[in-house]
Amino acid sequence: WKGEGLGQINAEKGSFLKDIDLFDHVEFGISSRDARAMAPATRKLIELCFLALLDSGIDYRKENIGCYMSANSINLSNVSNPDAYEPRGSFAGGPSMVANRVSNHLDLLGPSVPVDTACSSSQTAMHLAVQGILNGDCKAAVVGGCQINHSLVDWITYSQAKVLSTDGKCKPFDASADGFGRAEGGVVVVIKPLEDALRDRDGIYATILGTSTNSTGSGGPPGAPVAEAQSQAMMVAFDRANRKPVDVDYVELHATGTAKGDPTEVSWVGQHFQRPRELLIGSVKGNIGYFNIQNRDRELI
């Protein structure tokens, strides 16, 4: 399986979660039938959302709490022995269930929105959640993403596209960077209006001042970095936050360690964030790898 040819993978290593098969379905009132059919990423999101809401201290059951989730909803029949995978008529494994199962089992009454925009999925989910709160669709929201890399086809696809690092490591901004190392993980955050959080004396880890999202249109191939589109989205977010790039002390970049992506992003950041004093930049992928679909929530934390 190791190699550069068709059907082969050029990377030897990745970062993986342990015990992804363990799930206490009884705790969440989920039948064994649904638990077997449910994507591992959906199971993880249910667990993480429960823990995040518990940490937030807010009352959430039967409340207008939004749920905006992103995950790779792997069809378990593709990665399991047919005798071990028996859905028996359950719809728990569908892509729409990534968010709906969280809302259902935690009894959240707000919008329940699954999001898949590839590497920007969790960032898009956060933007939609912020807009949902501002528009009055929900009074608070859980936002999260989970990446599980057990689809062999995905590994082969990334390898054939020549974006995988051969040693399985992300090396952002480094001369030796040769692609990204795939990683697994999950992140969930709870957001609500700042004035409500202050009134309720909630623990506040950070404040979101502004968000934005856009598309490159025909400016480049799908998935290719386009500096103009990236910088436009950033500047819209700054305008909404009533801030300027010069106010920033640190910029967390998407940088994954690819030959095209890193220079493109660093270049436009350097242009827009010009300042007399030092500007720090970084990418957490060098520490824990590239999580694909829930990439941006991890960087937020």
C-alpha positions as a Markdown table, in Angstrom:
| # | Residue | x | y | z |
|---|---|---|---|---|
| 1 | Trp | 0.0 | 0.0 | 0.0 |
| 2 | Lys | 3.0 | 2.3 | 0.6 |
| 3 | Gly | 4.2 | 4.2 | -2.5 |
| 4 | Glu | 3.4 | 6.8 | -5.1 |
| 5 | Gly | 1.5 | 4.7 | -7.6 |
| 6 | Leu | -2.2 | 4.4 | -8.2 |
| 7 | Gly | -4.1 | 3.1 | -5.2 |
| 8 | Gln | -1.1 | 3.7 | -2.9 |
| 9 | Ile | -0.4 | 6.1 | 0.0 |
| 10 | Asn | 2.8 | 8.1 | 0.2 |
| 11 | Ala | 2.5 | 8.9 | 3.9 |
| 12 | Glu | 3.5 | 6.4 | 6.6 |
| 13 | Lys | 2.0 | 8.2 | 9.6 |
| 14 | Gly | -0.9 | 10.2 | 10.9 |
| 15 | Ser | -2.4 | 11.3 | 14.2 |
| 16 | Phe | -5.4 | 9.3 | 15.4 |
| 17 | Leu | -7.9 | 9.3 | 18.2 |
| 18 | Lys | -7.9 | 6.3 | 20.5 |
| 19 | Asp | -10.9 | 4.1 | 21.3 |
| 20 | Ile | -13.3 | 5.7 | 18.7 |
| 21 | Asp | -15.4 | 2.6 | 18.9 |
| 22 | Leu | -16.3 | 3.3 | 22.6 |
| 23 | Phe | -19.6 | 5.1 | 23.0 |
| 24 | Asp | -22.1 | 5.0 | 25.9 |
| 25 | His | -25.3 | 5.2 | 23.9 |
| 26 | Val | -27.4 | 4.5 | 27.0 |
| 27 | Glu | -26.2 | 7.7 | 28.6 |
| 28 | Phe | -27.8 | 9.7 | 25.7 |
| 29 | Gly | -30.9 | 7.6 | 25.3 |
| 30 | Ile | -29.7 | 6.2 | 21.9 |
| 31 | Ser | -30.8 | 2.8 | 20.8 |
| 32 | Ser | -28.1 | 0.2 | 20.1 |
| 33 | Arg | -29.4 | 0.0 | 16.6 |
| 34 | Asp | -28.9 | 3.7 | 16.0 |
| 35 | Ala | -25.5 | 3.7 | 17.8 |
| 36 | Arg | -24.2 | 1.0 | 15.5 |
| 37 | Ala | -25.3 | 2.9 | 12.4 |
| 38 | Met | -24.1 | 6.3 | 13.6 |
| 39 | Ala | -20.9 | 7.8 | 12.2 |
| 40 | Pro | -18.1 | 7.8 | 14.8 |
| 41 | Ala | -17.7 | 11.6 | 14.3 |
| 42 | Thr | -21.4 | 12.1 | 15.2 |
| 43 | Arg | -20.9 | 10.1 | 18.4 |
| 44 | Lys | -18.0 | 12.2 | 19.3 |
| 45 | Leu | -19.9 | 15.4 | 18.7 |
| 46 | Ile | -22.7 | 14.3 | 20.9 |
| 47 | Glu | -20.2 | 13.6 | 23.7 |
| 48 | Leu | -18.3 | 16.9 | 23.2 |
| 49 | Cys | -21.5 | 19.0 | 22.9 |
| 50 | Phe | -22.7 | 17.5 | 26.2 |
| 51 | Leu | -19.4 | 18.4 | 27.9 |
| 52 | Ala | -19.2 | 21.9 | 26.4 |
| 53 | Leu | -22.8 | 22.7 | 27.5 |
| 54 | Leu | -22.1 | 21.3 | 30.9 |
| 55 | Asp | -19.0 | 23.5 | 31.2 |
| 56 | Ser | -20.9 | 26.6 | 30.0 |
| 57 | Gly | -23.4 | 26.2 | 32.8 |
| 58 | Ile | -26.3 | 27.3 | 30.7 |
| 59 | Asp | -29.7 | 25.7 | 30.8 |
| 60 | Tyr | -30.1 | 24.0 | 27.4 |
| 61 | Arg | -32.7 | 21.3 | 27.4 |
| 62 | Lys | -35.9 | 22.4 | 25.7 |
| 63 | Glu | -34.3 | 25.8 | 25.1 |
| 64 | Asn | -33.8 | 27.7 | 21.9 |
| 65 | Ile | -30.2 | 26.6 | 21.5 |
| 66 | Gly | -28.8 | 26.4 | 17.9 |
| 67 | Cys | -26.6 | 23.5 | 16.8 |
| 68 | Tyr | -24.1 | 24.0 | 14.0 |
| 69 | Met | -22.0 | 21.0 | 13.3 |
| 70 | Ser | -19.4 | 19.8 | 10.8 |
| 71 | Ala | -18.0 | 16.3 | 10.5 |
| 72 | Asn | -17.0 | 13.7 | 7.9 |
| 73 | Ser | -19.9 | 11.4 | 8.1 |
| 74 | Ile | -18.2 | 8.1 | 7.1 |
| 75 | Asn | -20.5 | 5.4 | 5.9 |
| 76 | Leu | -19.4 | 2.6 | 8.2 |
| 77 | Ser | -20.3 | -0.1 | 5.7 |
| 78 | Asn | -17.2 | 1.2 | 3.7 |
| 79 | Val | -14.8 | 0.7 | 6.6 |
| 80 | Ser | -16.4 | -2.2 | 8.5 |
| 81 | Asn | -16.9 | -5.9 | 8.0 |
| 82 | Pro | -20.4 | -6.3 | 6.6 |
| 83 | Asp | -21.2 | -8.8 | 9.4 |
| 84 | Ala | -20.3 | -6.2 | 12.0 |
| 85 | Tyr | -22.3 | -3.3 | 10.4 |
| 86 | Glu | -26.0 | -3.9 | 10.5 |
| 87 | Pro | -28.1 | -0.6 | 10.4 |
| 88 | Arg | -31.4 | -2.5 | 10.4 |
| 89 | Gly | -33.3 | 0.5 | 9.0 |
| 90 | Ser | -31.7 | 3.2 | 11.0 |
| 91 | Phe | -31.1 | 6.6 | 9.4 |
| 92 | Ala | -28.6 | 7.7 | 12.2 |
| 93 | Gly | -25.6 | 7.5 | 9.8 |
| 94 | Gly | -26.8 | 10.1 | 7.3 |
| 95 | Pro | -24.9 | 13.3 | 6.8 |
| 96 | Ser | -27.8 | 15.4 | 8.0 |
| 97 | Met | -27.6 | 13.5 | 11.3 |
| 98 | Val | -24.3 | 15.1 | 12.2 |
| 99 | Ala | -26.2 | 18.1 | 13.7 |
| 100 | Asn | -29.7 | 16.6 | 14.1 |
| 101 | Arg | -28.6 | 13.8 | 16.4 |
| 102 | Val | -26.9 | 16.3 | 18.7 |
| 103 | Ser | -30.1 | 18.5 | 18.8 |
| 104 | Asn | -32.3 | 15.4 | 19.3 |
| 105 | His | -30.4 | 13.7 | 22.1 |
| 106 | Leu | -29.5 | 16.9 | 24.0 |
| 107 | Asp | -33.0 | 18.4 | 23.4 |
| 108 | Leu | -31.9 | 21.6 | 21.7 |
| 109 | Leu | -34.8 | 23.5 | 20.1 |
| 110 | Gly | -32.9 | 26.0 | 17.9 |
| 111 | Pro | -31.7 | 25.6 | 14.3 |
| 112 | Ser | -29.9 | 22.3 | 13.6 |
| 113 | Val | -27.5 | 22.8 | 10.8 |
| 114 | Pro | -25.0 | 20.4 | 9.3 |
| 115 | Val | -22.2 | 22.2 | 7.5 |
| 116 | Asp | -19.7 | 20.9 | 4.9 |
| 117 | Thr | -17.5 | 23.4 | 3.1 |
| 118 | Ala | -14.4 | 21.2 | 3.3 |
| 119 | Cys | -11.5 | 22.8 | 5.2 |
| 120 | Ser | -13.6 | 25.8 | 6.2 |
| 121 | Ser | -16.6 | 23.8 | 7.5 |
| 122 | Ser | -16.3 | 24.6 | 11.2 |
| 123 | Gln | -15.4 | 28.2 | 10.4 |
| 124 | Thr | -18.5 | 28.5 | 8.3 |
| 125 | Ala | -20.5 | 26.8 | 11.0 |
| 126 | Met | -19.3 | 29.5 | 13.5 |
| 127 | His | -20.3 | 32.2 | 11.0 |
| 128 | Leu | -23.8 | 30.8 | 10.6 |
| 129 | Ala | -24.2 | 30.4 | 14.4 |
| 130 | Val | -23.2 | 34.0 | 15.0 |
| 131 | Gln | -25.6 | 35.2 | 12.3 |
| 132 | Gly | -28.3 | 32.9 | 13.8 |
| 133 | Ile | -27.9 | 34.6 | 17.2 |
| 134 | Leu | -27.8 | 38.1 | 15.7 |
| 135 | Asn | -30.9 | 37.4 | 13.7 |
| 136 | Gly | -32.8 | 36.0 | 16.7 |
| 137 | Asp | -33.0 | 32.5 | 15.4 |
| 138 | Cys | -31.5 | 31.2 | 18.7 |
| 139 | Lys | -30.4 | 32.7 | 21.9 |
| 140 | Ala | -27.2 | 30.6 | 22.1 |
| 141 | Ala | -25.5 | 27.9 | 20.1 |
| 142 | Val | -23.1 | 25.0 | 20.2 |
| 143 | Val | -20.7 | 25.0 | 17.3 |
| 144 | Gly | -18.3 | 22.1 | 16.5 |
| 145 | Gly | -16.6 | 19.8 | 14.2 |
| 146 | Cys | -15.0 | 16.4 | 14.2 |
| 147 | Gln | -12.6 | 14.6 | 11.9 |
| 148 | Ile | -12.2 | 10.9 | 11.7 |
| 149 | Asn | -9.8 | 9.6 | 9.0 |
| 150 | His | -10.8 | 6.0 | 8.5 |
| 151 | Ser | -11.7 | 6.2 | 4.9 |
| 152 | Leu | -8.9 | 4.6 | 2.8 |
| 153 | Val | -10.2 | 6.3 | -0.3 |
| 154 | Asp | -9.6 | 9.7 | 1.2 |
| 155 | Trp | -6.0 | 8.8 | 2.1 |
| 156 | Ile | -5.4 | 7.6 | -1.5 |
| 157 | Thr | -7.0 | 10.8 | -2.9 |
| 158 | Tyr | -4.8 | 13.1 | -0.9 |
| 159 | Ser | -1.8 | 11.1 | -1.7 |
| 160 | Gln | -2.5 | 11.2 | -5.5 |
| 161 | Ala | -3.0 | 15.0 | -5.2 |
| 162 | Lys | 0.5 | 15.2 | -3.7 |
| 163 | Val | -0.6 | 17.2 | -0.7 |
| 164 | Leu | 0.3 | 14.7 | 2.0 |
| 165 | Ser | 3.6 | 15.0 | 3.9 |
| 166 | Thr | 5.6 | 11.8 | 3.6 |
| 167 | Asp | 6.5 | 11.8 | 7.3 |
| 168 | Gly | 2.9 | 12.6 | 8.4 |
| 169 | Lys | 3.8 | 16.0 | 9.9 |
| 170 | Cys | 2.7 | 19.5 | 9.2 |
| 171 | Lys | 5.6 | 21.9 | 8.9 |
| 172 | Pro | 4.1 | 25.4 | 8.3 |
| 173 | Phe | 6.4 | 28.1 | 7.0 |
| 174 | Asp | 9.3 | 25.7 | 6.9 |
| 175 | Ala | 11.7 | 25.2 | 4.0 |
| 176 | Ser | 11.3 | 21.4 | 4.4 |
| 177 | Ala | 7.5 | 21.5 | 4.2 |
| 178 | Asp | 6.2 | 18.9 | 1.8 |
| 179 | Gly | 2.5 | 18.8 | 2.5 |
| 180 | Phe | 0.3 | 18.2 | 5.5 |
| 181 | Gly | -0.1 | 15.4 | 8.0 |
| 182 | Arg | -3.6 | 14.2 | 8.6 |
| 183 | Ala | -5.0 | 14.2 | 12.1 |
| 184 | Glu | -8.2 | 13.3 | 14.0 |
| 185 | Gly | -9.9 | 15.3 | 16.6 |
| 186 | Gly | -13.1 | 17.1 | 17.7 |
| 187 | Val | -13.8 | 20.6 | 19.0 |
| 188 | Val | -17.0 | 22.1 | 20.3 |
| 189 | Val | -17.6 | 25.7 | 21.7 |
| 190 | Val | -20.7 | 27.3 | 23.1 |
| 191 | Ile | -21.5 | 30.9 | 22.1 |
| 192 | Lys | -24.1 | 33.4 | 23.3 |
| 193 | Pro | -24.4 | 37.3 | 23.2 |
| 194 | Leu | -21.7 | 38.9 | 25.4 |
| 195 | Glu | -24.2 | 41.0 | 27.4 |
| 196 | Asp | -26.2 | 37.8 | 28.2 |
| 197 | Ala | -23.0 | 36.0 | 29.3 |
| 198 | Leu | -22.1 | 38.9 | 31.6 |
| 199 | Arg | -25.6 | 39.1 | 33.0 |
| 200 | Asp | -25.6 | 35.4 | 33.7 |
| 201 | Arg | -22.1 | 35.5 | 35.1 |
| 202 | Asp | -21.0 | 32.8 | 32.7 |
| 203 | Gly | -17.3 | 31.8 | 32.3 |
| 204 | Ile | -16.1 | 33.7 | 29.2 |
| 205 | Tyr | -13.0 | 32.3 | 27.4 |
| 206 | Ala | -13.1 | 34.7 | 24.5 |
| 207 | Thr | -15.2 | 37.1 | 22.5 |
| 208 | Ile | -16.0 | 37.0 | 18.8 |
| 209 | Leu | -15.9 | 40.5 | 17.3 |
| 210 | Gly | -16.8 | 39.8 | 13.7 |
| 211 | Thr | -17.1 | 37.0 | 11.2 |
| 212 | Ser | -17.3 | 36.7 | 7.4 |
| 213 | Thr | -17.4 | 34.1 | 4.7 |
| 214 | Asn | -17.1 | 34.2 | 0.9 |
| 215 | Ser | -16.1 | 32.2 | -2.2 |
| 216 | Thr | -13.4 | 32.4 | -4.8 |
| 217 | Gly | -15.9 | 32.0 | -7.6 |
| 218 | Ser | -13.9 | 31.2 | -10.8 |
| 219 | Gly | -10.7 | 32.8 | -9.4 |
| 220 | Gly | -9.0 | 29.5 | -9.1 |
| 221 | Pro | -9.5 | 25.7 | -9.0 |
| 222 | Pro | -11.7 | 24.4 | -6.2 |
| 223 | Gly | -9.6 | 24.0 | -3.1 |
| 224 | Ala | -6.8 | 26.3 | -4.4 |
| 225 | Pro | -5.9 | 29.3 | -2.2 |
| 226 | Val | -6.8 | 32.7 | -3.7 |
| 227 | Ala | -5.2 | 35.6 | -1.9 |
| 228 | Glu | -7.8 | 38.2 | -3.0 |
| 229 | Ala | -10.7 | 36.2 | -1.8 |
| 230 | Gln | -9.1 | 35.4 | 1.5 |
| 231 | Ser | -8.1 | 39.0 | 2.2 |
| 232 | Gln | -11.6 | 40.2 | 1.3 |
| 233 | Ala | -13.2 | 37.9 | 3.8 |
| 234 | Met | -10.8 | 39.0 | 6.4 |
| 235 | Met | -11.4 | 42.7 | 5.8 |
| 236 | Val | -15.2 | 42.3 | 5.9 |
| 237 | Ala | -14.8 | 40.6 | 9.3 |
| 238 | Phe | -12.6 | 43.5 | 10.5 |
| 239 | Asp | -15.2 | 46.1 | 9.3 |
| 240 | Arg | -18.0 | 44.2 | 11.2 |
| 241 | Ala | -15.8 | 44.2 | 14.3 |
| 242 | Asn | -15.0 | 47.9 | 13.9 |
| 243 | Arg | -11.3 | 47.1 | 14.0 |
| 244 | Lys | -8.3 | 47.4 | 11.8 |
| 245 | Pro | -5.5 | 45.0 | 11.0 |
| 246 | Val | -3.1 | 47.3 | 12.7 |
| 247 | Asp | -4.9 | 46.6 | 16.0 |
| 248 | Val | -3.9 | 42.9 | 15.9 |
| 249 | Asp | -0.9 | 41.4 | 17.7 |
| 250 | Tyr | -1.2 | 37.8 | 16.5 |
| 251 | Val | -2.6 | 36.1 | 13.4 |
| 252 | Glu | -3.4 | 32.4 | 13.4 |
| 253 | Leu | -3.1 | 31.3 | 9.8 |
| 254 | His | -4.6 | 28.3 | 7.9 |
| 255 | Ala | -1.0 | 27.4 | 6.9 |
| 256 | Thr | -0.8 | 23.6 | 6.5 |
| 257 | Gly | 2.7 | 23.2 | 5.1 |
| 258 | Thr | 1.9 | 23.1 | 1.4 |
| 259 | Ala | 4.1 | 24.8 | -1.3 |
| 260 | Lys | 1.3 | 27.0 | -2.6 |
| 261 | Gly | -1.0 | 27.6 | 0.3 |
| 262 | Asp | 1.5 | 28.9 | 2.9 |
| 263 | Pro | 3.3 | 31.5 | 0.7 |
| 264 | Thr | -0.1 | 32.8 | -0.7 |
| 265 | Glu | -1.5 | 33.3 | 2.8 |
| 266 | Val | 1.6 | 34.8 | 4.3 |
| 267 | Ser | 2.0 | 37.2 | 1.4 |
| 268 | Trp | -1.4 | 38.9 | 1.7 |
| 269 | Val | -1.3 | 38.9 | 5.5 |
| 270 | Gly | 2.0 | 40.8 | 5.2 |
| 271 | Gln | 0.4 | 43.3 | 2.9 |
| 272 | His | -2.7 | 44.0 | 5.0 |
| 273 | Phe | -1.2 | 43.8 | 8.4 |
| 274 | Gln | 1.7 | 46.2 | 7.8 |
| 275 | Arg | 2.7 | 48.0 | 11.0 |
| 276 | Pro | 5.8 | 49.6 | 12.7 |
| 277 | Arg | 6.0 | 46.9 | 15.4 |
| 278 | Glu | 6.4 | 43.2 | 15.2 |
| 279 | Leu | 3.5 | 41.0 | 14.1 |
| 280 | Leu | 3.4 | 37.4 | 15.3 |
| 281 | Ile | 1.9 | 34.7 | 13.1 |
| 282 | Gly | 1.5 | 31.0 | 13.6 |
| 283 | Ser | -0.3 | 27.8 | 12.7 |
| 284 | Val | -1.3 | 25.2 | 15.3 |
| 285 | Lys | -1.1 | 22.5 | 12.7 |
| 286 | Gly | 2.6 | 22.3 | 13.4 |
| 287 | Asn | 1.7 | 21.0 | 16.8 |
| 288 | Ile | -1.3 | 18.7 | 16.3 |
| 289 | Gly | -1.7 | 18.1 | 12.5 |
| 290 | Tyr | -4.3 | 19.0 | 10.0 |
| 291 | Phe | -7.9 | 18.2 | 10.9 |
| 292 | Asn | -9.5 | 19.1 | 7.6 |
| 293 | Ile | -13.2 | 19.7 | 8.3 |
| 294 | Gln | -13.0 | 21.2 | 11.7 |
| 295 | Asn | -9.8 | 23.0 | 11.2 |
| 296 | Arg | -10.8 | 26.5 | 12.2 |
| 297 | Asp | -12.6 | 25.8 | 15.5 |
| 298 | Arg | -9.4 | 24.1 | 16.7 |
| 299 | Glu | -7.5 | 27.3 | 15.7 |
| 300 | Leu | -10.1 | 29.4 | 17.5 |
| 301 | Ile | -9.3 | 27.6 | 20.7 |
